[in-house]
Amino acid sequence: NAGVMQNPRHLVRRRGQEARLRCSPMKGHSHVYWYRQLPEEGLKFMVYLQKENIIDESGMPKERFSAEFPKEGPSILRIQQVVRGDSAAYFCASSRAGHTDTQYFGPGTRLTVL
Amino acid sequence: GQSLEQPSEVTAVEGAIVQINCTYQTSGFYGLSWYQQHDGGAPTFLSYNALDGLEETGRFSSFLSRSDSYGYLLLQELQMKDSASYFCAVKGLNYGQNFVFGPGTRLSVLP
């Protein structure tokens, strides 16, 4: 049973470019969460999605960031016009049910903005 | 809202027992979770306390006291591989409220 998959594992972008981060949840999981982690810091919630729906995006910056979880395919976290401050590890987690269920994390995507 | 506090660092020797505390301020939550994260790795689920009391999973145990707004993770028979960061997290009561993680405790196990 494969765990949560994320790709790419490492992503380098220049300022102003776009970054696309992908997350495939565990089999049987329909709830996806995105977190950001800066070096030496804890995880910060960004967005919670179910298939085709954004449930909670209270942690997402208002500009340049968007997320989707289409009916088919992985969840995508998209960052437009990246800036140096976007450099961080972005983790995706999934759960079978939402709201109270345990979240299992993927290996993360480490984004570096030059 | 919710906020959690943890000690930033803890050091112990192999074979010892260590307790990592987590105090919180929250208007209500479903339970307290604990995650382990090695440097450069992903957070790994360790345990979950929905009810007050002690939950034991092998060398790791976790405790919750809602009346004291307090929980802890207990690691026994420490091994070098236990050196990692440990995060507590709570899940809010309202639909859509998601996990809030504590700042993490960095555990260093010395030989």
mmCIF file of N, CA, C and O in Angstrom, chain A residues 9 31 33 35 37 40-43 45 48 50 55-56 58 91 98-108 110, chain B residues 30 33 35 37 39-45 48 87 91-104 106:
data_model
loop_
_atom_site.group_PDB
_atom_site.id
_atom_site.type_symbol
_atom_site.label_atom_id
_atom_site.label_comp_id
_atom_site.label_asym_id
_atom_site.label_seq_id
_atom_site.Cartn_x
_atom_site.Cartn_y
_atom_site.Cartn_z
ATOM 1 N N ARG A 9 10.566 16.029 -5.640
ATOM 2 C CA ARG A 9 11.086 16.090 -4.278
ATOM 3 C C ARG A 9 11.865 17.382 -4.057
ATOM 4 O O ARG A 9 11.886 17.920 -2.951
ATOM 5 N N HIS A 31 -9.127 13.029 1.276
ATOM 6 C CA HIS A 31 -8.919 14.338 1.898
ATOM 7 C C HIS A 31 -7.430 14.657 1.831
ATOM 8 O O HIS A 31 -6.595 13.832 2.206
ATOM 9 N N TYR A 33 -4.347 17.708 2.476
ATOM 10 C CA TYR A 33 -3.957 18.906 3.212
ATOM 11 C C TYR A 33 -2.569 19.319 2.748
ATOM 12 O O TYR A 33 -1.708 18.461 2.542
ATOM 13 N N TYR A 35 0.802 21.767 3.784
ATOM 14 C CA TYR A 35 1.478 22.493 4.853
ATOM 15 C C TYR A 35 2.782 23.067 4.319
ATOM 16 O O TYR A 35 3.403 22.505 3.413
ATOM 17 N N GLN A 37 6.649 24.384 5.674
ATOM 18 C CA GLN A 37 7.577 24.353 6.800
ATOM 19 C C GLN A 37 8.855 25.090 6.427
ATOM 20 O O GLN A 37 9.556 24.707 5.489
ATOM 21 N N GLU A 40 13.845 24.910 10.587
ATOM 22 C CA GLU A 40 13.838 25.019 12.056
ATOM 23 C C GLU A 40 12.486 25.483 12.612
ATOM 24 O O GLU A 40 12.399 25.923 13.740
ATOM 25 N N GLU A 41 11.452 25.377 11.822
ATOM 26 C CA GLU A 41 10.134 25.781 12.317
ATOM 27 C C GLU A 41 9.131 24.637 12.191
ATOM 28 O O GLU A 41 9.405 23.606 11.593
ATOM 29 N N GLY A 42 7.955 24.845 12.776
ATOM 30 C CA GLY A 42 6.901 23.848 12.699
ATOM 31 C C GLY A 42 6.141 23.933 11.391
ATOM 32 O O GLY A 42 6.435 24.741 10.515
ATOM 33 N N LEU A 43 5.161 23.065 11.281
ATOM 34 C CA LEU A 43 4.331 23.010 10.083
ATOM 35 C C LEU A 43 3.199 24.027 10.173
ATOM 36 O O LEU A 43 2.534 24.130 11.204
ATOM 37 N N PHE A 45 -0.361 25.091 8.491
ATOM 38 C CA PHE A 45 -1.449 24.666 7.619
ATOM 39 C C PHE A 45 -1.699 25.695 6.533
ATOM 40 O O PHE A 45 -1.705 26.900 6.781
ATOM 41 N N TYR A 48 -6.994 22.785 2.864
ATOM 42 C CA TYR A 48 -7.595 21.459 3.017
ATOM 43 C C TYR A 48 -8.578 21.270 1.866
ATOM 44 O O TYR A 48 -9.446 22.101 1.642
ATOM 45 N N GLN A 50 -11.022 18.388 -0.507
ATOM 46 C CA GLN A 50 -11.586 17.104 -0.900
ATOM 47 C C GLN A 50 -11.686 17.121 -2.406
ATOM 48 O O GLN A 50 -11.493 18.158 -3.044
ATOM 49 N N ILE A 55 -12.081 22.967 1.030
ATOM 50 C CA ILE A 55 -12.853 23.007 2.266
ATOM 51 C C ILE A 55 -12.404 24.178 3.145
ATOM 52 O O ILE A 55 -13.221 24.871 3.734
ATOM 53 N N ASP A 56 -11.095 24.375 3.235
ATOM 54 C CA ASP A 56 -10.567 25.414 4.113
ATOM 55 C C ASP A 56 -9.261 25.917 3.515
ATOM 56 O O ASP A 56 -8.322 25.140 3.379
ATOM 57 N N SER A 58 -7.846 28.829 4.746
ATOM 58 C CA SER A 58 -7.547 29.941 5.647
ATOM 59 C C SER A 58 -6.056 30.184 5.833
ATOM 60 O O SER A 58 -5.644 31.259 6.235
ATOM 61 N N PHE A 91 4.698 20.182 2.456
ATOM 62 C CA PHE A 91 4.260 18.825 2.728
ATOM 63 C C PHE A 91 2.780 18.680 2.427
ATOM 64 O O PHE A 91 1.966 19.549 2.740
ATOM 65 N N GLY A 98 -12.291 13.097 6.752
ATOM 66 C CA GLY A 98 -11.788 14.408 7.106
ATOM 67 C C GLY A 98 -12.002 14.685 8.568
ATOM 68 O O GLY A 98 -12.348 13.795 9.326
ATOM 69 N N HIS A 99 -11.702 15.872 8.940
ATOM 70 C CA HIS A 99 -12.171 16.455 10.171
ATOM 71 C C HIS A 99 -11.540 15.883 11.438
ATOM 72 O O HIS A 99 -11.046 16.589 12.272
ATOM 73 N N THR A 100 -11.547 14.595 11.605
ATOM 74 C CA THR A 100 -10.967 14.040 12.820
ATOM 75 C C THR A 100 -9.942 12.949 12.560
ATOM 76 O O THR A 100 -9.287 12.493 13.483
ATOM 77 N N ASP A 101 -9.812 12.544 11.335
ATOM 78 C CA ASP A 101 -8.996 11.374 11.043
ATOM 79 C C ASP A 101 -7.514 11.711 11.028
ATOM 80 O O ASP A 101 -7.122 12.848 10.748
ATOM 81 N N THR A 102 -6.701 10.723 11.320
ATOM 82 C CA THR A 102 -5.250 10.892 11.324
ATOM 83 C C THR A 102 -4.761 11.245 9.924
ATOM 84 O O THR A 102 -5.205 10.682 8.929
ATOM 85 N N GLN A 103 -3.813 12.187 9.876
ATOM 86 C CA GLN A 103 -3.221 12.586 8.616
ATOM 87 C C GLN A 103 -1.872 11.918 8.444
ATOM 88 O O GLN A 103 -1.076 11.862 9.377
ATOM 89 N N TYR A 104 -1.626 11.424 7.236
ATOM 90 C CA TYR A 104 -0.352 10.779 6.906
ATOM 91 C C TYR A 104 0.349 11.643 5.867
ATOM 92 O O TYR A 104 -0.246 12.029 4.865
ATOM 93 N N PHE A 105 1.629 11.896 6.121
ATOM 94 C CA PHE A 105 2.366 12.875 5.332
ATOM 95 C C PHE A 105 3.181 12.244 4.216
ATOM 96 O O PHE A 105 3.704 11.133 4.340
ATOM 97 N N GLY A 106 3.306 12.994 3.134
ATOM 98 C CA GLY A 106 4.220 12.648 2.070
ATOM 99 C C GLY A 106 5.620 13.119 2.386
ATOM 100 O O GLY A 106 5.848 13.786 3.397
ATOM 101 N N PRO A 107 6.579 12.803 1.504
ATOM 102 C CA PRO A 107 7.988 13.133 1.760
ATOM 103 C C PRO A 107 8.320 14.605 1.584
ATOM 104 O O PRO A 107 9.400 15.042 1.966
ATOM 105 N N GLY A 108 7.401 15.363 1.016
ATOM 106 C CA GLY A 108 7.623 16.795 0.876
ATOM 107 C C GLY A 108 8.294 17.175 -0.431
ATOM 108 O O GLY A 108 8.961 16.361 -1.084
ATOM 109 N N ARG A 110 10.867 20.197 -1.591
ATOM 110 C CA ARG A 110 11.707 21.291 -1.120
ATOM 111 C C ARG A 110 11.912 22.283 -2.254
ATOM 112 O O ARG A 110 12.587 21.972 -3.234
ATOM 113 N N TYR B 30 -10.608 17.844 19.101
ATOM 114 C CA TYR B 30 -10.963 16.432 19.121
ATOM 115 C C TYR B 30 -9.945 15.580 19.848
ATOM 116 O O TYR B 30 -10.275 14.608 20.494
ATOM 117 N N SER B 33 -2.476 14.864 18.849
ATOM 118 C CA SER B 33 -1.644 13.953 18.050
ATOM 119 C C SER B 33 -0.180 14.281 18.255
ATOM 120 O O SER B 33 0.182 15.406 18.593
ATOM 121 N N TYR B 35 3.684 13.724 16.265
ATOM 122 C CA TYR B 35 4.403 13.363 15.054
ATOM 123 C C TYR B 35 5.897 13.457 15.308
ATOM 124 O O TYR B 35 6.369 14.306 16.070
ATOM 125 N N GLN B 37 9.645 13.848 13.301
ATOM 126 C CA GLN B 37 10.238 14.268 12.039
ATOM 127 C C GLN B 37 11.755 14.280 12.149
ATOM 128 O O GLN B 37 12.316 15.048 12.926
ATOM 129 N N ASP B 39 15.503 15.050 10.506
ATOM 130 C CA ASP B 39 16.010 16.118 9.642
ATOM 131 C C ASP B 39 15.872 15.742 8.173
ATOM 132 O O ASP B 39 16.323 14.673 7.751
ATOM 133 N N GLY B 40 15.251 16.618 7.419
ATOM 134 C CA GLY B 40 15.091 16.379 5.997
ATOM 135 C C GLY B 40 13.997 15.394 5.647
ATOM 136 O O GLY B 40 13.793 15.090 4.467
ATOM 137 N N GLY B 41 13.293 14.896 6.666
ATOM 138 C CA GLY B 41 12.265 13.890 6.414
ATOM 139 C C GLY B 41 10.862 14.426 6.571
ATOM 140 O O GLY B 41 10.653 15.611 6.850
ATOM 141 N N ALA B 42 9.911 13.544 6.398
ATOM 142 C CA ALA B 42 8.500 13.902 6.532
ATOM 143 C C ALA B 42 8.018 13.620 7.946
ATOM 144 O O ALA B 42 8.539 12.733 8.624
ATOM 145 N N PRO B 43 7.033 14.357 8.411
ATOM 146 C CA PRO B 43 6.430 14.030 9.709
ATOM 147 C C PRO B 43 5.801 12.644 9.670
ATOM 148 O O PRO B 43 5.121 12.293 8.704
ATOM 149 N N THR B 44 6.038 11.879 10.713
ATOM 150 C CA THR B 44 5.495 10.525 10.804
ATOM 151 C C THR B 44 4.583 10.444 12.015
ATOM 152 O O THR B 44 4.983 10.816 13.118
ATOM 153 N N PHE B 45 3.378 9.948 11.808
ATOM 154 C CA PHE B 45 2.401 9.846 12.895
ATOM 155 C C PHE B 45 2.893 8.872 13.966
ATOM 156 O O PHE B 45 3.343 7.761 13.656
ATOM 157 N N TYR B 48 -2.146 9.194 19.017
ATOM 158 C CA TYR B 48 -3.298 10.089 19.087
ATOM 159 C C TYR B 48 -4.056 9.802 20.370
ATOM 160 O O TYR B 48 -4.373 8.650 20.676
ATOM 161 N N PHE B 87 6.491 16.863 17.270
ATOM 162 C CA PHE B 87 5.462 17.893 17.221
ATOM 163 C C PHE B 87 4.167 17.365 17.815
ATOM 164 O O PHE B 87 3.735 16.253 17.500
ATOM 165 N N LYS B 91 -6.631 19.176 16.574
ATOM 166 C CA LYS B 91 -7.599 19.332 15.492
ATOM 167 C C LYS B 91 -8.844 19.994 16.049
ATOM 168 O O LYS B 91 -9.451 19.485 16.980
ATOM 169 N N GLY B 92 -9.195 21.149 15.501
ATOM 170 C CA GLY B 92 -10.314 21.911 16.023
ATOM 171 C C GLY B 92 -11.649 21.215 15.858
ATOM 172 O O GLY B 92 -11.802 20.309 15.043
ATOM 173 N N LEU B 93 -12.641 21.665 16.619
ATOM 174 C CA LEU B 93 -13.942 21.016 16.633
ATOM 175 C C LEU B 93 -14.777 21.334 15.400
ATOM 176 O O LEU B 93 -15.554 20.505 14.947
ATOM 177 N N ASN B 94 -14.601 22.534 14.899
ATOM 178 C CA ASN B 94 -15.479 22.939 13.810
ATOM 179 C C ASN B 94 -15.030 22.353 12.492
ATOM 180 O O ASN B 94 -13.841 22.257 12.212
ATOM 181 N N TYR B 95 -16.002 21.988 11.691
ATOM 182 C CA TYR B 95 -15.684 21.459 10.375
ATOM 183 C C TYR B 95 -14.869 22.483 9.613
ATOM 184 O O TYR B 95 -15.217 23.636 9.530
ATOM 185 N N GLY B 96 -13.767 22.007 9.058
ATOM 186 C CA GLY B 96 -12.888 22.928 8.341
ATOM 187 C C GLY B 96 -11.723 23.390 9.184
ATOM 188 O O GLY B 96 -10.729 23.858 8.636
ATOM 189 N N GLN B 97 -11.823 23.277 10.508
ATOM 190 C CA GLN B 97 -10.664 23.612 11.337
ATOM 191 C C GLN B 97 -9.673 22.464 11.245
ATOM 192 O O GLN B 97 -10.026 21.316 11.492
ATOM 193 N N ASN B 98 -8.469 22.821 10.939
ATOM 194 C CA ASN B 98 -7.514 21.767 10.704
ATOM 195 C C ASN B 98 -6.426 21.738 11.748
ATOM 196 O O ASN B 98 -6.463 22.464 12.709
ATOM 197 N N PHE B 99 -5.490 20.837 11.500
ATOM 198 C CA PHE B 99 -4.450 20.631 12.483
ATOM 199 C C PHE B 99 -3.636 21.901 12.709
ATOM 200 O O PHE B 99 -3.206 22.551 11.770
ATOM 201 N N VAL B 100 -3.433 22.216 13.970
ATOM 202 C CA VAL B 100 -2.492 23.250 14.361
ATOM 203 C C VAL B 100 -1.342 22.542 15.044
ATOM 204 O O VAL B 100 -1.553 21.789 16.009
ATOM 205 N N PHE B 101 -0.155 22.756 14.544
ATOM 206 C CA PHE B 101 1.021 22.078 15.089
ATOM 207 C C PHE B 101 1.740 22.971 16.082
ATOM 208 O O PHE B 101 1.805 24.190 15.924
ATOM 209 N N GLY B 102 2.311 22.335 17.098
ATOM 210 C CA GLY B 102 3.192 23.044 17.994
ATOM 211 C C GLY B 102 4.500 23.360 17.298
ATOM 212 O O GLY B 102 4.762 22.885 16.187
ATOM 213 N N PRO B 103 5.354 24.155 17.933
ATOM 214 C CA PRO B 103 6.611 24.578 17.305
ATOM 215 C C PRO B 103 7.647 23.463 17.202
ATOM 216 O O PRO B 103 8.631 23.609 16.481
ATOM 217 N N GLY B 104 7.413 22.354 17.917
ATOM 218 C CA GLY B 104 8.343 21.226 17.838
ATOM 219 C C GLY B 104 9.389 21.227 18.933
ATOM 220 O O GLY B 104 9.808 22.295 19.414
ATOM 221 N N ARG B 106 13.126 19.525 19.669
ATOM 222 C CA ARG B 106 14.245 18.806 19.067
ATOM 223 C C ARG B 106 14.888 17.940 20.139
ATOM 224 O O ARG B 106 15.438 18.462 21.115
#
